[in-house]
Coordinates of C-alpha atoms and ligand atoms in Angstrom, one line a residue:
M1 CA -27.3 6.6 -5.5
E2 CA -27.4 9.7 -3.3
I3 CA -24.8 9.5 -0.6
A4 CA -23.6 11.9 2.1
I5 CA -20.1 11.8 3.4
V6 CA -19.5 13.6 6.7
G7 CA -16.0 14.9 7.2
T8 CA -13.8 16.1 4.4
G9 CA -10.5 15.0 5.8
Y10 CA -8.3 12.6 4.0
V11 CA -10.7 9.6 4.1
G12 CA -13.9 11.6 3.5
L13 CA -12.7 13.7 0.7
V14 CA -11.0 10.8 -1.2
S15 CA -13.8 8.3 -0.8
G16 CA -16.5 11.0 -1.5
T17 CA -14.7 12.0 -4.7
C18 CA -14.1 8.4 -5.8
L19 CA -17.8 7.4 -5.1
A20 CA -18.9 10.3 -7.3
D21 CA -16.5 9.2 -9.9
I22 CA -18.1 5.7 -10.1
G23 CA -21.4 7.5 -10.8
H24 CA -23.0 8.3 -7.4
Q25 CA -24.5 11.7 -6.3
V26 CA -22.2 12.6 -3.4
Y27 CA -22.7 15.4 -0.9
C28 CA -19.6 16.0 1.2
V29 CA -20.4 17.7 4.4
D30 CA -18.0 19.5 6.8
I31 CA -18.6 22.0 9.6
D32 CA -15.6 24.0 8.5
Q33 CA -17.1 26.7 6.4
E34 CA -13.8 28.0 5.0
K35 CA -12.8 24.5 3.9
I36 CA -16.2 23.9 2.2
N37 CA -15.9 27.3 0.4
K38 CA -12.5 26.4 -0.9
L39 CA -13.6 22.9 -2.0
K40 CA -16.5 24.5 -3.9
K41 CA -13.9 26.4 -5.8
G42 CA -11.9 23.2 -6.4
I43 CA -9.2 24.1 -3.8
I44 CA -8.0 20.9 -2.1
P45 CA -6.7 21.1 1.5
I46 CA -4.4 18.1 1.1
F47 CA -1.8 16.9 -1.3
E48 CA -2.9 13.6 -3.0
P49 CA -1.8 12.8 -6.5
G50 CA -4.7 13.1 -9.0
L51 CA -7.3 14.2 -6.4
E52 CA -7.6 17.9 -7.5
Q53 CA -8.4 16.9 -11.1
L54 CA -10.9 14.2 -9.9
V55 CA -12.7 16.7 -7.6
K56 CA -13.0 19.3 -10.4
H57 CA -14.1 16.7 -12.9
N58 CA -16.9 15.3 -10.8
Q59 CA -18.0 18.8 -9.7
A60 CA -18.2 19.8 -13.3
A61 CA -20.2 16.6 -14.0
G62 CA -22.7 17.6 -11.3
R63 CA -22.0 14.5 -9.2
L64 CA -20.0 16.0 -6.3
H65 CA -21.3 18.7 -4.0
F66 CA -20.0 20.4 -0.8
D67 CA -22.2 21.6 2.0
I68 CA -21.8 22.7 5.6
S69 CA -25.2 21.4 6.7
L70 CA -25.9 17.7 7.2
K71 CA -29.5 18.7 8.1
R72 CA -29.9 20.1 4.6
V73 CA -28.3 17.1 2.9
L74 CA -29.9 14.3 4.9
P75 CA -33.3 14.2 3.2
K76 CA -31.6 13.8 -0.2
V77 CA -29.6 10.7 0.6
K78 CA -30.0 7.0 1.2
A79 CA -26.6 6.4 2.9
V80 CA -24.6 8.6 5.2
F81 CA -20.8 7.8 5.6
I82 CA -19.2 9.0 8.8
A83 CA -15.7 9.8 7.9
V84 CA -14.7 12.2 10.7
G85 CA -11.4 12.0 12.6
T86 CA -10.8 9.5 15.4
P87 CA -7.6 10.9 16.9
S88 CA -5.6 9.2 19.7
A89 CA -6.7 10.2 23.1
P90 CA -3.7 10.7 25.6
D91 CA -4.1 7.0 26.7
G92 CA -4.0 5.6 23.2
R93 CA -7.7 5.1 22.9
A94 CA -9.5 6.3 19.8
D95 CA -11.3 9.6 20.6
L96 CA -14.8 9.1 19.3
Q97 CA -16.4 12.5 20.1
Y98 CA -16.6 13.5 16.5
V99 CA -18.2 10.3 15.4
Y100 CA -20.8 10.6 18.2
A101 CA -21.5 14.2 17.3
V102 CA -22.4 13.1 13.8
A103 CA -24.6 10.4 15.2
N104 CA -26.4 12.9 17.3
E105 CA -27.0 15.2 14.4
I106 CA -28.3 12.3 12.3
A107 CA -30.6 11.3 15.3
A108 CA -32.0 14.9 15.4
N109 CA -32.8 15.0 11.6
I110 CA -33.5 11.5 10.3
T111 CA -37.1 11.0 9.1
D112 CA -36.9 7.8 6.9
Y113 CA -34.8 4.6 6.3
K114 CA -31.1 5.3 5.9
V115 CA -27.9 3.3 6.1
I116 CA -25.4 5.0 8.4
V117 CA -21.9 3.8 7.5
D118 CA -18.9 4.0 9.8
K119 CA -16.0 4.7 7.5
S120 CA -13.7 6.1 10.1
T121 CA -11.5 3.6 11.9
V122 CA -13.5 2.9 15.1
P123 CA -13.1 0.3 17.9
V124 CA -15.3 -2.8 18.0
G125 CA -18.7 -1.8 19.4
T126 CA -18.8 1.7 17.9
A127 CA -21.5 0.9 15.4
Q128 CA -23.6 -0.4 18.2
E129 CA -23.0 2.8 20.1
V130 CA -23.9 4.9 17.0
E131 CA -27.1 2.9 16.7
K132 CA -28.0 3.5 20.4
I133 CA -27.5 7.3 20.0
I134 CA -29.8 7.4 17.0
R135 CA -32.4 5.0 18.5
Q136 CA -32.8 7.3 21.5
K137 CA -34.4 10.0 19.3
Y138 CA -35.6 8.1 16.3
Q139 CA -37.8 5.0 16.5
G140 CA -38.1 4.4 12.7
D141 CA -36.1 1.9 10.6
F142 CA -32.4 2.5 9.9
D143 CA -29.1 0.4 9.9
V144 CA -25.6 1.1 11.0
V145 CA -23.0 -0.6 8.9
S146 CA -19.2 -0.8 9.2
C147 CA -17.2 -0.3 6.0
P148 CA -13.6 0.3 6.9
E149 CA -11.2 2.2 4.6
F150 CA -8.0 0.7 3.3
L151 CA -6.7 3.6 1.2
R152 CA -3.0 4.6 1.4
E153 CA -2.0 8.2 1.2
G154 CA -0.2 8.9 -2.0
S155 CA -2.0 6.1 -3.9
A156 CA -5.5 6.6 -2.6
I157 CA -7.3 7.0 -5.9
A158 CA -5.8 3.8 -7.4
D159 CA -6.5 2.0 -4.1
F160 CA -10.1 3.0 -4.2
A161 CA -10.5 2.1 -7.9
Q162 CA -8.8 -1.3 -7.6
P163 CA -9.4 -2.5 -4.1
D164 CA -8.2 -5.9 -2.9
R165 CA -11.5 -6.1 -1.0
V166 CA -14.5 -4.1 0.2
V167 CA -15.4 -5.1 3.7
I168 CA -19.1 -4.7 4.7
G169 CA -20.2 -5.3 8.2
A170 CA -24.0 -5.4 8.3
R171 CA -26.7 -6.7 10.5
T172 CA -29.5 -6.8 8.0
K173 CA -29.7 -8.0 4.3
R174 CA -31.3 -4.7 3.4
A175 CA -28.3 -2.8 4.5
A176 CA -25.8 -5.2 3.0
D177 CA -27.6 -5.1 -0.4
L178 CA -27.6 -1.3 -0.4
M179 CA -23.8 -1.3 0.3
L180 CA -23.2 -3.9 -2.4
E181 CA -25.1 -1.7 -4.8
I182 CA -22.9 1.3 -3.9
F183 CA -19.7 -0.7 -4.5
Q184 CA -21.0 -2.8 -7.4
P185 CA -18.9 -0.9 -10.1
L186 CA -15.7 -1.9 -8.3
K187 CA -13.8 -5.1 -8.9
G188 CA -12.3 -6.9 -5.9
E189 CA -14.1 -9.2 -3.4
K190 CA -17.0 -7.7 -1.5
F191 CA -16.9 -9.5 1.8
V192 CA -20.1 -9.2 3.9
T193 CA -19.6 -10.0 7.5
S194 CA -20.8 -9.1 11.0
V195 CA -20.4 -5.5 12.2
P196 CA -17.8 -6.4 15.0
S197 CA -15.8 -8.5 12.6
A198 CA -15.6 -5.7 10.0
E199 CA -14.5 -3.2 12.7
M200 CA -11.8 -5.7 13.8
I201 CA -10.6 -6.4 10.2
K202 CA -9.5 -2.8 9.9
Y203 CA -7.4 -2.8 13.1
A204 CA -6.1 -6.3 12.5
S205 CA -5.0 -5.3 8.9
N206 CA -3.1 -2.2 10.0
A207 CA -1.6 -3.9 13.0
F208 CA -0.4 -6.8 10.9
L209 CA 1.2 -4.5 8.3
A210 CA 2.9 -2.6 11.1
T211 CA 4.1 -5.9 12.5
K212 CA 5.4 -7.0 9.2
I213 CA 7.5 -3.7 8.9
S214 CA 8.7 -3.9 12.5
F215 CA 9.7 -7.6 11.9
I216 CA 11.8 -6.7 8.9
N217 CA 13.3 -3.8 10.8
E218 CA 14.4 -6.2 13.5
I219 CA 15.9 -8.4 10.9
S220 CA 17.7 -5.4 9.5
Q221 CA 19.4 -4.9 12.8
I222 CA 20.8 -8.4 12.7
C223 CA 21.7 -8.1 9.0
H224 CA 23.7 -5.0 9.7
K225 CA 25.7 -6.9 12.3
T226 CA 26.2 -10.2 10.4
G227 CA 27.0 -9.0 6.9
A228 CA 23.6 -10.1 5.5
D229 CA 21.8 -7.6 3.3
V230 CA 18.2 -6.9 4.4
E231 CA 17.2 -6.0 0.8
E232 CA 18.2 -9.4 -0.4
V233 CA 16.7 -11.1 2.6
A234 CA 13.4 -9.3 2.2
Y235 CA 13.3 -10.2 -1.5
G236 CA 14.1 -13.9 -0.8
V237 CA 11.6 -14.1 2.1
G238 CA 8.9 -12.3 0.0
L239 CA 9.2 -14.8 -2.8
D240 CA 7.3 -17.2 -0.5
S241 CA 3.7 -16.6 -1.6
R242 CA 2.6 -17.3 2.0
I243 CA 4.5 -14.2 3.0
G244 CA 4.5 -11.9 -0.1
P245 CA 6.9 -9.1 -1.0
K246 CA 4.9 -6.1 0.2
F247 CA 5.5 -4.1 3.4
L248 CA 8.9 -5.7 3.8
K249 CA 10.9 -2.6 3.2
A250 CA 13.2 -1.9 6.1
G251 CA 13.7 1.7 7.1
I252 CA 13.4 4.1 10.0
G253 CA 10.1 2.8 11.1
W254 CA 6.4 3.3 10.2
G255 CA 4.6 6.6 10.8
G256 CA 1.6 8.5 9.5
S257 CA -1.9 9.2 10.7
C258 CA -3.0 5.5 10.8
F259 CA -0.5 2.9 11.9
P260 CA 0.7 4.6 15.1
K261 CA -2.9 5.5 16.1
D262 CA -4.5 2.2 15.2
V263 CA -1.8 0.0 16.7
K264 CA -2.1 1.8 20.0
A265 CA -5.8 1.7 19.9
L266 CA -5.8 -2.1 19.2
D267 CA -3.5 -2.6 22.2
Q268 CA -6.0 -0.5 24.3
I269 CA -9.0 -2.5 22.9
A270 CA -7.2 -5.7 23.9
G271 CA -6.4 -4.3 27.4
D272 CA -9.9 -3.2 27.9
N273 CA -11.0 -6.7 27.2
G274 CA -8.6 -8.2 29.7
Y275 CA -6.0 -9.4 27.2
D276 CA -2.4 -8.3 27.1
F277 CA -1.4 -8.0 23.5
R278 CA 2.4 -8.4 24.1
L279 CA 3.3 -8.8 20.4
L280 CA 1.8 -5.4 19.6
K281 CA 3.7 -3.7 22.4
S282 CA 6.9 -5.0 21.0
V283 CA 5.9 -3.8 17.5
I284 CA 5.6 -0.3 18.8
E285 CA 8.8 -0.5 20.8
V286 CA 10.8 -1.8 17.8
N287 CA 9.4 1.1 15.8
Q288 CA 10.7 3.7 18.2
N289 CA 14.1 2.0 18.5
Q290 CA 14.5 2.0 14.7
R291 CA 14.6 5.9 14.8
R292 CA 17.0 5.9 17.8
H293 CA 19.4 3.4 16.2
F294 CA 19.5 5.6 13.1
V295 CA 20.5 8.7 15.1
A296 CA 23.0 6.6 17.1
R297 CA 24.8 5.6 13.9
V298 CA 25.0 9.3 12.9
K299 CA 26.5 10.1 16.3
N300 CA 28.9 7.2 16.0
S301 CA 30.3 8.6 12.8
L302 CA 30.3 12.3 13.7
G303 CA 30.7 12.3 17.5
D304 CA 29.2 15.2 19.3
L305 CA 26.5 16.7 17.1
A306 CA 26.4 20.2 18.8
G307 CA 26.9 22.9 16.1
K308 CA 27.2 20.4 13.3
K309 CA 25.3 21.1 10.1
L310 CA 23.2 18.2 8.8
A311 CA 21.2 18.1 5.7
V312 CA 17.9 16.2 6.1
L313 CA 16.2 15.1 2.9
G314 CA 12.5 14.5 3.6
L315 CA 10.0 15.6 6.2
A316 CA 6.8 13.7 5.2
F317 CA 6.1 10.3 6.8
K318 CA 6.4 8.7 3.4
A319 CA 6.8 9.8 -0.2
K320 CA 4.0 11.4 -2.3
T321 CA 2.3 13.1 0.6
D322 CA 2.5 16.4 2.5
D323 CA 1.5 14.6 5.7
I324 CA 4.0 14.8 8.6
R325 CA 1.8 13.2 11.3
E326 CA 4.0 10.7 13.3
S327 CA 6.7 11.1 10.7
A328 CA 9.9 9.3 11.5
A329 CA 11.7 12.2 9.7
I330 CA 10.2 14.7 12.2
D331 CA 11.0 12.5 15.2
I332 CA 14.6 12.1 14.0
I333 CA 15.0 15.9 13.5
K334 CA 13.7 16.5 17.0
I335 CA 16.3 14.1 18.5
L336 CA 19.1 15.7 16.4
L337 CA 18.0 19.2 17.5
A338 CA 18.1 18.1 21.1
E339 CA 21.7 17.0 20.4
G340 CA 22.5 20.6 19.2
A341 CA 22.7 19.8 15.5
L342 CA 21.9 22.5 12.9
I343 CA 19.3 21.1 10.5
N344 CA 18.9 22.1 6.9
A345 CA 15.8 20.4 5.6
F346 CA 14.2 19.8 2.2
D347 CA 10.9 18.1 1.2
Y348 CA 9.0 18.2 -2.1
E349 CA 5.5 18.7 -0.4
A350 CA 5.7 18.7 3.4
T351 CA 7.7 21.8 4.3
A352 CA 4.7 24.0 5.2
N353 CA 3.3 21.2 7.5
A354 CA 6.7 20.6 9.1
R355 CA 7.1 24.3 9.8
K356 CA 3.9 24.2 11.9
V357 CA 5.5 21.7 14.3
L358 CA 9.2 22.5 14.1
G359 CA 8.9 26.3 13.7
D360 CA 12.1 28.1 13.0
S361 CA 14.3 25.5 14.8
V362 CA 15.1 24.1 11.3
K363 CA 16.3 25.9 8.1
Y364 CA 13.9 25.0 5.3
H365 CA 15.0 25.0 1.7
T366 CA 13.1 25.1 -1.5
D367 CA 15.9 23.4 -3.5
P368 CA 17.6 20.2 -2.4
Y369 CA 21.1 21.4 -3.5
T370 CA 21.1 24.5 -1.3
A371 CA 19.9 22.3 1.7
L372 CA 23.0 20.1 1.1
K373 CA 25.5 22.8 0.8
G374 CA 28.3 22.6 3.5
A375 CA 26.6 19.7 5.4
E376 CA 28.8 17.4 7.5
A377 CA 26.4 14.5 6.6
V378 CA 23.3 13.9 4.5
L379 CA 20.3 12.1 6.1
L380 CA 17.8 10.7 3.7
V381 CA 14.6 10.1 5.7
T382 CA 11.7 10.1 3.2
E383 CA 11.8 7.9 0.1
W384 CA 10.8 10.6 -2.5
P385 CA 12.0 8.9 -5.8
Q386 CA 13.3 12.3 -6.9
F387 CA 16.1 12.0 -4.3
K388 CA 17.5 9.1 -6.2
A389 CA 17.7 11.2 -9.4
L390 CA 19.6 14.0 -7.8
D391 CA 23.1 14.6 -9.2
W392 CA 25.1 12.8 -6.5
D393 CA 28.4 13.6 -8.3
K394 CA 27.7 17.3 -7.9
I395 CA 26.5 16.9 -4.3
K396 CA 29.8 15.3 -3.3
N397 CA 31.4 18.7 -4.1
L398 CA 28.7 20.7 -2.2
I399 CA 29.0 18.9 1.1
K400 CA 31.8 19.1 3.7
Q401 CA 32.4 15.4 3.7
P402 CA 30.9 12.6 1.5
L403 CA 28.8 10.9 4.2
V404 CA 25.3 9.7 3.6
F405 CA 22.9 8.0 5.9
D406 CA 20.1 6.5 3.9
G407 CA 17.2 5.7 6.2
R408 CA 15.1 4.3 3.4
N409 CA 17.6 2.3 1.3
L410 CA 16.6 4.4 -1.6
L411 CA 19.9 5.3 -3.3
D412 CA 22.0 3.0 -5.5
R413 CA 24.7 1.5 -3.3
S414 CA 27.1 0.7 -6.0
K415 CA 26.8 4.1 -7.5
M416 CA 27.4 5.8 -4.1
K417 CA 30.5 3.6 -3.7
E418 CA 31.7 4.4 -7.1
I419 CA 31.3 8.2 -6.6
G420 CA 33.3 7.9 -3.3
Y421 CA 30.7 8.2 -0.6
H422 CA 30.7 6.7 2.9
Y423 CA 27.3 5.2 2.6
C424 CA 25.4 3.9 5.6
S425 CA 22.0 2.3 4.9
I426 CA 19.6 0.2 6.8
G427 CA 20.4 -3.5 7.4
Q428 CA 23.4 -3.5 5.0
E429 CA 27.1 -3.3 5.5
D430 CA 28.4 0.3 5.7
I431 CA 30.4 1.4 2.6
R432 CA 33.5 3.1 3.9
Q433 CA 36.0 4.7 1.6
K434 CA 39.7 4.2 2.4
Ligands
UGA501 C1 -2.1 2.7 5.9 C2 -2.6 1.4 5.3 O1 -1.6 0.9 4.4 C3 -3.9 1.6 4.5 O2 -4.3 0.3 4.0 C4 -4.9 2.2 5.5 O3 -6.1 2.4 4.8 C5 -4.4 3.5 6.1 O4 -3.1 3.2 6.7 C6 -5.4 3.9 7.0 O5 -5.7 3.3 8.0 O6 -6.1 5.0 6.7 P1 -0.9 4.9 5.0 O7 -0.8 5.4 6.4 O8 -1.3 5.9 4.0 O9 -1.8 3.6 4.9 O10 0.6 4.5 4.6 P2 1.4 3.2 4.3 O11 1.8 3.2 2.8 O12 0.7 2.0 4.8 O13 2.7 3.5 5.1 C7 2.7 3.6 6.5 C8 4.1 3.7 7.1 O14 4.9 2.5 6.9 C9 4.9 4.8 6.4 O15 5.7 5.5 7.3 C10 5.9 4.0 5.5 O16 7.1 4.7 5.2 C11 6.1 2.8 6.3 N1 6.5 1.6 5.5 C12 5.6 1.0 4.6 C13 7.7 1.0 5.7 O17 8.5 1.5 6.5 N2 8.0 -0.2 5.0 C14 7.1 -0.7 4.1 O18 7.5 -1.8 3.5 C15 5.9 -0.1 3.9

């Protein structure tokens, strides 16, 4: 089927490429001329494992096209996916100006039946608003559908190819059937529901996952004080099939471009509808505390941080991405800088993005070992698996004292103990050498 995807950000580019890969003719549209020029040459603006090859493969197969004009693309397609950004407005609400701008452009150029698909995460009621905007200028037949995205950065292609579910919120059978045809090649349940329910499923899913993480982070605080081990607790709890093992990894709190934005937006949606979502407010608060507790532990060990050299391993909000939006690593660095610490940082992909927000306040390294040299403590804040494989014997001789704060419980505790580190992880007893 011929499909347009408007917005070549993370969601748009990944879903457009993957839709082309399952056989559709996809036209990715973006108003950023430079980005489109680069994409035409196979240059990808984001780091996502496997994406570059998949873009090139589908371009070469003639299924994936890039354009700056929705007006030009519109007559060729049956469905238009809106995948533009919905950033947080200062009050936490989703800022929908880009979604509505696309709706206006569709309204000005639509001439026959199309299905307009809200792919961006948008509050309940947005599809109705999009419909209203188009209806003002076009009296013909069309449908607006909600089809939220559940991809995770770092594993987006696999998430697209093997989805747990595809949620389709549609008002008419015609629109639902067209959507089912688009996603027919994928396994996983296709759940057709009402438009508002589909819009809510997305927020409820992200808010629930964030709650699950904040919950285990709260448990980690008590584990740390009582001698229980949060890793073992999470494992034991996750064995209950009603709970499940996923998203029970304690750490320094969730970040990224989605959870923080969507959790705040859902709290706003609740408030706008006269309901105080108290649980969600606590979920956000716990998440902030988790970062502060981590820094407090560093301060407890080192005392005044002014002038102390700290090595920070990781800048991205999680492994396998260059994304630093709402990254706990960046928040922690900002607190440490405010305390006067000298930061030497290393990340496998996110340094360029981190530099844009932290500037020269941090010393960036292209090699983890040089970042670690002479440090008074090592703070591991992004769970890149490569950090586990570093030569921790060698590192012990590079750093000033063998003190490691593992904010992701990534390293092997017993190995760290054996080498002779003071090892402080999340929700576990500190290992202190005599
Ligand atoms: C999240 C959702 O998982 C996707 O389903 C959704 O499509 C996406 O948001 C979105 O709305 O676009 P993503 O932000 O890529 O995906 O990242 P996650 O893998 O969910 O991780 C989010 C944060 O939670 C990261 O900071 C991660 O380090 C943290 N996390 C995750 C934990 O601290 N513990 C865990 O057990 C899992």
